Amino acid sequence: MVNLIAGKRAVPELIQNDFTPERVSAEVLRLLNDQSAREAIRRDLAEVRHRLGPPGAIDRAADAILQLLGTEHGKPATLRGNAN
């Protein structure tokens, strides 16, 4: 998910057949021994965090849906042609 949001390979993806003890240890050693690799991941993760926005995404999504549905402050709006 991180790489999709980043739009690039920000972090290694070790899935399915690539998730082996050898690959995990190679990636860990690479990060332990390569400061520039660690810094690149930190920068990329900071950018992903920025793109995701502040905490509270569920509340923001719910508010956006309520606006689309024509509600205000959680109270249902009157639907067209309906006198609720």
PDB file of N, CA and C in Angstrom:
ATOM      1  N   MET A   1       0.822  -1.188   0.000  1.00  0.00           N
ATOM      2  CA  MET A   1       0.000   0.000   0.000  1.00  0.00           C
ATOM      3  C   MET A   1       0.876   1.268   0.000  1.00  0.00           C
ATOM      4  N   VAL A   2       1.944   1.231   0.759  1.00  0.00           N
ATOM      5  CA  VAL A   2       2.823   2.405   0.838  1.00  0.00           C
ATOM      6  C   VAL A   2       3.359   2.763  -0.534  1.00  0.00           C
ATOM      7  N   ASN A   3       3.812   1.770  -1.280  1.00  0.00           N
ATOM      8  CA  ASN A   3       4.376   2.040  -2.600  1.00  0.00           C
ATOM      9  C   ASN A   3       3.324   2.571  -3.567  1.00  0.00           C
ATOM     10  N   LEU A   4       2.092   2.113  -3.444  1.00  0.00           N
ATOM     11  CA  LEU A   4       1.020   2.641  -4.292  1.00  0.00           C
ATOM     12  C   LEU A   4       0.781   4.110  -4.006  1.00  0.00           C
ATOM     13  N   ILE A   5       0.738   4.461  -2.738  1.00  0.00           N
ATOM     14  CA  ILE A   5       0.511   5.860  -2.354  1.00  0.00           C
ATOM     15  C   ILE A   5       1.700   6.718  -2.759  1.00  0.00           C
ATOM     16  N   ALA A   6       2.903   6.182  -2.579  1.00  0.00           N
ATOM     17  CA  ALA A   6       4.114   6.933  -2.938  1.00  0.00           C
ATOM     18  C   ALA A   6       4.262   7.087  -4.443  1.00  0.00           C
ATOM     19  N   GLY A   7       3.695   6.152  -5.195  1.00  0.00           N
ATOM     20  CA  GLY A   7       3.852   6.196  -6.642  1.00  0.00           C
ATOM     21  C   GLY A   7       5.212   5.705  -7.107  1.00  0.00           C
ATOM     22  N   LYS A   8       5.905   4.998  -6.219  1.00  0.00           N
ATOM     23  CA  LYS A   8       7.222   4.456  -6.546  1.00  0.00           C
ATOM     24  C   LYS A   8       7.558   3.381  -5.520  1.00  0.00           C
ATOM     25  N   ARG A   9       8.684   2.738  -5.712  1.00  0.00           N
ATOM     26  CA  ARG A   9       9.123   1.713  -4.761  1.00  0.00           C
ATOM     27  C   ARG A   9       9.809   2.402  -3.587  1.00  0.00           C
ATOM     28  N   ALA A  10       9.019   2.812  -2.613  1.00  0.00           N
ATOM     29  CA  ALA A  10       9.552   3.491  -1.436  1.00  0.00           C
ATOM     30  C   ALA A  10      10.114   2.498  -0.424  1.00  0.00           C
ATOM     31  N   VAL A  11       9.470   1.360  -0.317  1.00  0.00           N
ATOM     32  CA  VAL A  11       9.903   0.322   0.617  1.00  0.00           C
ATOM     33  C   VAL A  11       9.919  -1.019  -0.115  1.00  0.00           C
ATOM     34  N   PRO A  12      10.771  -1.938   0.332  1.00  0.00           N
ATOM     35  CA  PRO A  12      10.788  -3.254  -0.301  1.00  0.00           C
ATOM     36  C   PRO A  12       9.471  -3.990  -0.037  1.00  0.00           C
ATOM     37  N   GLU A  13       9.012  -4.704  -1.042  1.00  0.00           N
ATOM     38  CA  GLU A  13       7.806  -5.511  -0.884  1.00  0.00           C
ATOM     39  C   GLU A  13       8.209  -6.971  -0.988  1.00  0.00           C
ATOM     40  N   LEU A  14       8.210  -7.630   0.139  1.00  0.00           N
ATOM     41  CA  LEU A  14       8.572  -9.044   0.178  1.00  0.00           C
ATOM     42  C   LEU A  14       7.294  -9.832   0.397  1.00  0.00           C
ATOM     43  N   ILE A  15       6.655 -10.194  -0.705  1.00  0.00           N
ATOM     44  CA  ILE A  15       5.394 -10.911  -0.614  1.00  0.00           C
ATOM     45  C   ILE A  15       5.510 -12.264  -1.306  1.00  0.00           C
ATOM     46  N   GLN A  16       4.696 -13.160  -0.861  1.00  0.00           N
ATOM     47  CA  GLN A  16       4.618 -14.521  -1.403  1.00  0.00           C
ATOM     48  C   GLN A  16       6.002 -15.154  -1.504  1.00  0.00           C
ATOM     49  N   ASN A  17       6.423 -15.535  -2.694  1.00  0.00           N
ATOM     50  CA  ASN A  17       7.691 -16.251  -2.849  1.00  0.00           C
ATOM     51  C   ASN A  17       8.915 -15.398  -2.548  1.00  0.00           C
ATOM     52  N   ASP A  18       8.759 -14.069  -2.540  1.00  0.00           N
ATOM     53  CA  ASP A  18       9.889 -13.189  -2.220  1.00  0.00           C
ATOM     54  C   ASP A  18      10.117 -13.066  -0.717  1.00  0.00           C
ATOM     55  N   PHE A  19       9.162 -13.518   0.085  1.00  0.00           N
ATOM     56  CA  PHE A  19       9.297 -13.426   1.537  1.00  0.00           C
ATOM     57  C   PHE A  19      10.008 -14.672   2.054  1.00  0.00           C
ATOM     58  N   THR A  20      11.319 -14.597   1.979  1.00  0.00           N
ATOM     59  CA  THR A  20      12.151 -15.709   2.442  1.00  0.00           C
ATOM     60  C   THR A  20      13.098 -15.182   3.519  1.00  0.00           C
ATOM     61  N   PRO A  21      13.609 -16.056   4.350  1.00  0.00           N
ATOM     62  CA  PRO A  21      14.573 -15.602   5.363  1.00  0.00           C
ATOM     63  C   PRO A  21      15.773 -14.888   4.736  1.00  0.00           C
ATOM     64  N   GLU A  22      16.203 -15.368   3.598  1.00  0.00           N
ATOM     65  CA  GLU A  22      17.363 -14.755   2.930  1.00  0.00           C
ATOM     66  C   GLU A  22      17.053 -13.330   2.470  1.00  0.00           C
ATOM     67  N   ARG A  23      15.873 -13.139   1.859  1.00  0.00           N
ATOM     68  CA  ARG A  23      15.508 -11.798   1.380  1.00  0.00           C
ATOM     69  C   ARG A  23      15.283 -10.835   2.537  1.00  0.00           C
ATOM     70  N   VAL A  24      14.636 -11.312   3.596  1.00  0.00           N
ATOM     71  CA  VAL A  24      14.402 -10.457   4.765  1.00  0.00           C
ATOM     72  C   VAL A  24      15.733 -10.040   5.378  1.00  0.00           C
ATOM     73  N   SER A  25      16.625 -10.999   5.570  1.00  0.00           N
ATOM     74  CA  SER A  25      17.918 -10.663   6.173  1.00  0.00           C
ATOM     75  C   SER A  25      18.720  -9.737   5.263  1.00  0.00           C
ATOM     76  N   ALA A  26      18.647  -9.929   3.955  1.00  0.00           N
ATOM     77  CA  ALA A  26      19.367  -9.050   3.027  1.00  0.00           C
ATOM     78  C   ALA A  26      18.839  -7.619   3.127  1.00  0.00           C
ATOM     79  N   GLU A  27      17.529  -7.457   3.213  1.00  0.00           N
ATOM     80  CA  GLU A  27      16.950  -6.106   3.325  1.00  0.00           C
ATOM     81  C   GLU A  27      17.295  -5.471   4.666  1.00  0.00           C
ATOM     82  N   VAL A  28      17.247  -6.253   5.729  1.00  0.00           N
ATOM     83  CA  VAL A  28      17.604  -5.723   7.057  1.00  0.00           C
ATOM     84  C   VAL A  28      19.053  -5.281   7.065  1.00  0.00           C
ATOM     85  N   LEU A  29      19.932  -6.113   6.546  1.00  0.00           N
ATOM     86  CA  LEU A  29      21.353  -5.755   6.510  1.00  0.00           C
ATOM     87  C   LEU A  29      21.589  -4.521   5.643  1.00  0.00           C
ATOM     88  N   ARG A  30      20.885  -4.443   4.530  1.00  0.00           N
ATOM     89  CA  ARG A  30      21.032  -3.265   3.656  1.00  0.00           C
ATOM     90  C   ARG A  30      20.661  -1.997   4.419  1.00  0.00           C
ATOM     91  N   LEU A  31      19.575  -2.044   5.151  1.00  0.00           N
ATOM     92  CA  LEU A  31      19.149  -0.856   5.892  1.00  0.00           C
ATOM     93  C   LEU A  31      20.059  -0.548   7.072  1.00  0.00           C
ATOM     94  N   LEU A  32      20.565  -1.583   7.713  1.00  0.00           N
ATOM     95  CA  LEU A  32      21.492  -1.363   8.825  1.00  0.00           C
ATOM     96  C   LEU A  32      22.815  -0.771   8.356  1.00  0.00           C
ATOM     97  N   ASN A  33      23.247  -1.159   7.175  1.00  0.00           N
ATOM     98  CA  ASN A  33      24.575  -0.760   6.695  1.00  0.00           C
ATOM     99  C   ASN A  33      24.576   0.436   5.752  1.00  0.00           C
ATOM    100  N   ASP A  34      23.427   0.865   5.283  1.00  0.00           N
ATOM    101  CA  ASP A  34      23.370   1.929   4.275  1.00  0.00           C
ATOM    102  C   ASP A  34      22.515   3.096   4.785  1.00  0.00           C
ATOM    103  N   GLN A  35      23.201   4.091   5.318  1.00  0.00           N
ATOM    104  CA  GLN A  35      22.500   5.242   5.888  1.00  0.00           C
ATOM    105  C   GLN A  35      21.670   5.970   4.838  1.00  0.00           C
ATOM    106  N   SER A  36      22.169   6.074   3.620  1.00  0.00           N
ATOM    107  CA  SER A  36      21.413   6.782   2.589  1.00  0.00           C
ATOM    108  C   SER A  36      20.118   6.036   2.249  1.00  0.00           C
ATOM    109  N   ALA A  37      20.143   4.700   2.303  1.00  0.00           N
ATOM    110  CA  ALA A  37      18.923   3.914   2.066  1.00  0.00           C
ATOM    111  C   ALA A  37      17.910   4.174   3.175  1.00  0.00           C
ATOM    112  N   ARG A  38      18.383   4.219   4.425  1.00  0.00           N
ATOM    113  CA  ARG A  38      17.481   4.522   5.548  1.00  0.00           C
ATOM    114  C   ARG A  38      16.873   5.907   5.401  1.00  0.00           C
ATOM    115  N   GLU A  39      17.694   6.872   5.040  1.00  0.00           N
ATOM    116  CA  GLU A  39      17.203   8.247   4.886  1.00  0.00           C
ATOM    117  C   GLU A  39      16.198   8.344   3.745  1.00  0.00           C
ATOM    118  N   ALA A  40      16.435   7.626   2.662  1.00  0.00           N
ATOM    119  CA  ALA A  40      15.500   7.642   1.531  1.00  0.00           C
ATOM    120  C   ALA A  40      14.144   7.082   1.948  1.00  0.00           C
ATOM    121  N   ILE A  41      14.157   5.984   2.699  1.00  0.00           N
ATOM    122  CA  ILE A  41      12.892   5.407   3.170  1.00  0.00           C
ATOM    123  C   ILE A  41      12.188   6.380   4.104  1.00  0.00           C
ATOM    124  N   ARG A  42      12.924   7.009   4.989  1.00  0.00           N
ATOM    125  CA  ARG A  42      12.310   7.994   5.901  1.00  0.00           C
ATOM    126  C   ARG A  42      11.671   9.138   5.125  1.00  0.00           C
ATOM    127  N   ARG A  43      12.377   9.645   4.114  1.00  0.00           N
ATOM    128  CA  ARG A  43      11.823  10.734   3.294  1.00  0.00           C
ATOM    129  C   ARG A  43      10.557  10.275   2.571  1.00  0.00           C
ATOM    130  N   ASP A  44      10.629   9.091   1.977  1.00  0.00           N
ATOM    131  CA  ASP A  44       9.474   8.580   1.238  1.00  0.00           C
ATOM    132  C   ASP A  44       8.286   8.329   2.163  1.00  0.00           C
ATOM    133  N   LEU A  45       8.540   7.790   3.348  1.00  0.00           N
ATOM    134  CA  LEU A  45       7.446   7.548   4.292  1.00  0.00           C
ATOM    135  C   LEU A  45       6.862   8.855   4.806  1.00  0.00           C
ATOM    136  N   ALA A  46       7.702   9.879   4.976  1.00  0.00           N
ATOM    137  CA  ALA A  46       7.196  11.191   5.388  1.00  0.00           C
ATOM    138  C   ALA A  46       6.287  11.766   4.305  1.00  0.00           C
ATOM    139  N   GLU A  47       6.656  11.564   3.039  1.00  0.00           N
ATOM    140  CA  GLU A  47       5.825  12.039   1.930  1.00  0.00           C
ATOM    141  C   GLU A  47       4.491  11.284   1.895  1.00  0.00           C
ATOM    142  N   VAL A  48       4.531   9.989   2.133  1.00  0.00           N
ATOM    143  CA  VAL A  48       3.294   9.201   2.171  1.00  0.00           C
ATOM    144  C   VAL A  48       2.406   9.707   3.305  1.00  0.00           C
ATOM    145  N   ARG A  49       2.991   9.935   4.449  1.00  0.00           N
ATOM    146  CA  ARG A  49       2.219  10.443   5.597  1.00  0.00           C
ATOM    147  C   ARG A  49       1.589  11.793   5.262  1.00  0.00           C
ATOM    148  N   HIS A  50       2.349  12.644   4.585  1.00  0.00           N
ATOM    149  CA  HIS A  50       1.823  13.954   4.176  1.00  0.00           C
ATOM    150  C   HIS A  50       0.641  13.785   3.221  1.00  0.00           C
ATOM    151  N   ARG A  51       0.767  12.875   2.267  1.00  0.00           N
ATOM    152  CA  ARG A  51      -0.314  12.640   1.303  1.00  0.00           C
ATOM    153  C   ARG A  51      -1.573  12.103   1.976  1.00  0.00           C
ATOM    154  N   LEU A  52      -1.392  11.293   3.020  1.00  0.00           N
ATOM    155  CA  LEU A  52      -2.547  10.731   3.721  1.00  0.00           C
ATOM    156  C   LEU A  52      -3.261  11.764   4.584  1.00  0.00           C
ATOM    157  N   GLY A  53      -2.559  12.815   4.962  1.00  0.00           N
ATOM    158  CA  GLY A  53      -3.174  13.852   5.778  1.00  0.00           C
ATOM    159  C   GLY A  53      -3.149  13.505   7.252  1.00  0.00           C
ATOM    160  N   PRO A  54      -3.708  14.385   8.050  1.00  0.00           N
ATOM    161  CA  PRO A  54      -3.679  14.178   9.499  1.00  0.00           C
ATOM    162  C   PRO A  54      -4.575  13.022   9.918  1.00  0.00           C
ATOM    163  N   PRO A  55      -4.426  12.575  11.163  1.00  0.00           N
ATOM    164  CA  PRO A  55      -5.313  11.521  11.666  1.00  0.00           C
ATOM    165  C   PRO A  55      -6.771  11.947  11.567  1.00  0.00           C
ATOM    166  N   GLY A  56      -7.654  10.980  11.510  1.00  0.00           N
ATOM    167  CA  GLY A  56      -9.081  11.285  11.434  1.00  0.00           C
ATOM    168  C   GLY A  56      -9.662  11.081  10.048  1.00  0.00           C
ATOM    169  N   ALA A  57      -9.020  10.248   9.236  1.00  0.00           N
ATOM    170  CA  ALA A  57      -9.487  10.039   7.864  1.00  0.00           C
ATOM    171  C   ALA A  57     -10.908   9.491   7.834  1.00  0.00           C
ATOM    172  N   ILE A  58     -11.246   8.630   8.777  1.00  0.00           N
ATOM    173  CA  ILE A  58     -12.595   8.056   8.794  1.00  0.00           C
ATOM    174  C   ILE A  58     -13.629   9.148   9.015  1.00  0.00           C
ATOM    175  N   ASP A  59     -13.358  10.057   9.939  1.00  0.00           N
ATOM    176  CA  ASP A  59     -14.293  11.160  10.195  1.00  0.00           C
ATOM    177  C   ASP A  59     -14.409  12.081   8.987  1.00  0.00           C
ATOM    178  N   ARG A  60     -13.275  12.360   8.336  1.00  0.00           N
ATOM    179  CA  ARG A  60     -13.315  13.224   7.150  1.00  0.00           C
ATOM    180  C   ARG A  60     -14.091  12.551   6.024  1.00  0.00           C
ATOM    181  N   ALA A  61     -13.890  11.253   5.855  1.00  0.00           N
ATOM    182  CA  ALA A  61     -14.620  10.525   4.813  1.00  0.00           C
ATOM    183  C   ALA A  61     -16.113  10.525   5.114  1.00  0.00           C
ATOM    184  N   ALA A  62     -16.482  10.303   6.373  1.00  0.00           N
ATOM    185  CA  ALA A  62     -17.897  10.307   6.755  1.00  0.00           C
ATOM    186  C   ALA A  62     -18.516  11.680   6.510  1.00  0.00           C
ATOM    187  N   ASP A  63     -17.802  12.743   6.851  1.00  0.00           N
ATOM    188  CA  ASP A  63     -18.316  14.096   6.604  1.00  0.00           C
ATOM    189  C   ASP A  63     -18.505  14.355   5.108  1.00  0.00           C
ATOM    190  N   ALA A  64     -17.566  13.886   4.292  1.00  0.00           N
ATOM    191  CA  ALA A  64     -17.684  14.080   2.849  1.00  0.00           C
ATOM    192  C   ALA A  64     -18.894  13.326   2.305  1.00  0.00           C
ATOM    193  N   ILE A  65     -19.116  12.125   2.805  1.00  0.00           N
ATOM    194  CA  ILE A  65     -20.279  11.356   2.370  1.00  0.00           C
ATOM    195  C   ILE A  65     -21.568  12.039   2.788  1.00  0.00           C
ATOM    196  N   LEU A  66     -21.596  12.546   4.014  1.00  0.00           N
ATOM    197  CA  LEU A  66     -22.790  13.255   4.489  1.00  0.00           C
ATOM    198  C   LEU A  66     -23.070  14.484   3.625  1.00  0.00           C
ATOM    199  N   GLN A  67     -22.024  15.187   3.229  1.00  0.00           N
ATOM    200  CA  GLN A  67     -22.216  16.355   2.348  1.00  0.00           C
ATOM    201  C   GLN A  67     -22.787  15.920   1.008  1.00  0.00           C
ATOM    202  N   LEU A  68     -22.271  14.832   0.467  1.00  0.00           N
ATOM    203  CA  LEU A  68     -22.776  14.343  -0.817  1.00  0.00           C
ATOM    204  C   LEU A  68     -24.239  13.925  -0.716  1.00  0.00           C
ATOM    205  N   LEU A  69     -24.615  13.408   0.431  1.00  0.00           N
ATOM    206  CA  LEU A  69     -25.997  12.981   0.636  1.00  0.00           C
ATOM    207  C   LEU A  69     -26.919  14.148   0.992  1.00  0.00           C
ATOM    208  N   GLY A  70     -26.341  15.307   1.183  1.00  0.00           N
ATOM    209  CA  GLY A  70     -27.143  16.485   1.483  1.00  0.00           C
ATOM    210  C   GLY A  70     -27.549  16.586   2.933  1.00  0.00           C
ATOM    211  N   THR A  71     -26.725  16.090   3.818  1.00  0.00           N
ATOM    212  CA  THR A  71     -27.026  16.203   5.236  1.00  0.00           C
ATOM    213  C   THR A  71     -26.159  17.283   5.849  1.00  0.00           C
ATOM    214  N   GLU A  72     -26.607  17.758   6.970  1.00  0.00           N
ATOM    215  CA  GLU A  72     -25.856  18.803   7.653  1.00  0.00           C
ATOM    216  C   GLU A  72     -25.737  18.426   9.113  1.00  0.00           C
ATOM    217  N   HIS A  73     -24.533  18.394   9.628  1.00  0.00           N
ATOM    218  CA  HIS A  73     -24.263  18.084  11.032  1.00  0.00           C
ATOM    219  C   HIS A  73     -24.894  16.766  11.459  1.00  0.00           C
ATOM    220  N   GLY A  74     -24.865  15.790  10.566  1.00  0.00           N
ATOM    221  CA  GLY A  74     -25.359  14.474  10.902  1.00  0.00           C
ATOM    222  C   GLY A  74     -26.866  14.318  10.889  1.00  0.00           C
ATOM    223  N   LYS A  75     -27.595  15.391  10.558  1.00  0.00           N
ATOM    224  CA  LYS A  75     -29.054  15.308  10.499  1.00  0.00           C
ATOM    225  C   LYS A  75     -29.468  15.094   9.050  1.00  0.00           C
ATOM    226  N   PRO A  76     -30.353  14.129   8.802  1.00  0.00           N
ATOM    227  CA  PRO A  76     -30.758  13.869   7.410  1.00  0.00           C
ATOM    228  C   PRO A  76     -31.429  15.081   6.774  1.00  0.00           C
ATOM    229  N   ALA A  77     -31.084  15.326   5.537  1.00  0.00           N
ATOM    230  CA  ALA A  77     -31.727  16.389   4.794  1.00  0.00           C
ATOM    231  C   ALA A  77     -33.003  15.853   4.181  1.00  0.00           C
ATOM    232  N   THR A  78     -33.924  16.746   3.866  1.00  0.00           N
ATOM    233  CA  THR A  78     -35.146  16.341   3.203  1.00  0.00           C
ATOM    234  C   THR A  78     -34.812  15.973   1.770  1.00  0.00           C
ATOM    235  N   LEU A  79     -35.218  14.775   1.382  1.00  0.00           N
ATOM    236  CA  LEU A  79     -34.967  14.334   0.016  1.00  0.00           C
ATOM    237  C   LEU A  79     -35.946  14.998  -0.922  1.00  0.00           C
ATOM    238  N   ARG A  80     -35.520  15.248  -2.163  1.00  0.00           N
ATOM    239  CA  ARG A  80     -36.412  15.865  -3.147  1.00  0.00           C
ATOM    240  C   ARG A  80     -37.663  15.015  -3.319  1.00  0.00           C
ATOM    241  N   GLY A  81     -38.786  15.654  -3.307  1.00  0.00           N
ATOM    242  CA  GLY A  81     -40.037  14.955  -3.521  1.00  0.00           C
ATOM    243  C   GLY A  81     -40.511  14.215  -2.277  1.00  0.00           C
ATOM    244  N   ASN A  82     -39.792  14.341  -1.177  1.00  0.00           N
ATOM    245  CA  ASN A  82     -40.140  13.667   0.074  1.00  0.00           C
ATOM    246  C   ASN A  82     -40.283  14.721   1.161  1.00  0.00           C
ATOM    247  N   ALA A  83     -41.278  14.639   1.945  1.00  0.00           N
ATOM    248  CA  ALA A  83     -41.490  15.622   3.003  1.00  0.00           C
ATOM    249  C   ALA A  83     -41.095  15.062   4.360  1.00  0.00           C
ATOM    250  N   ASN A  84     -40.022  14.333   4.428  1.00  0.00           N
ATOM    251  CA  ASN A  84     -39.586  13.725   5.695  1.00  0.00           C
ATOM    252  C   ASN A  84     -39.642  14.740   6.745  1.00  0.00           C
TER     253      ASN A  84
END
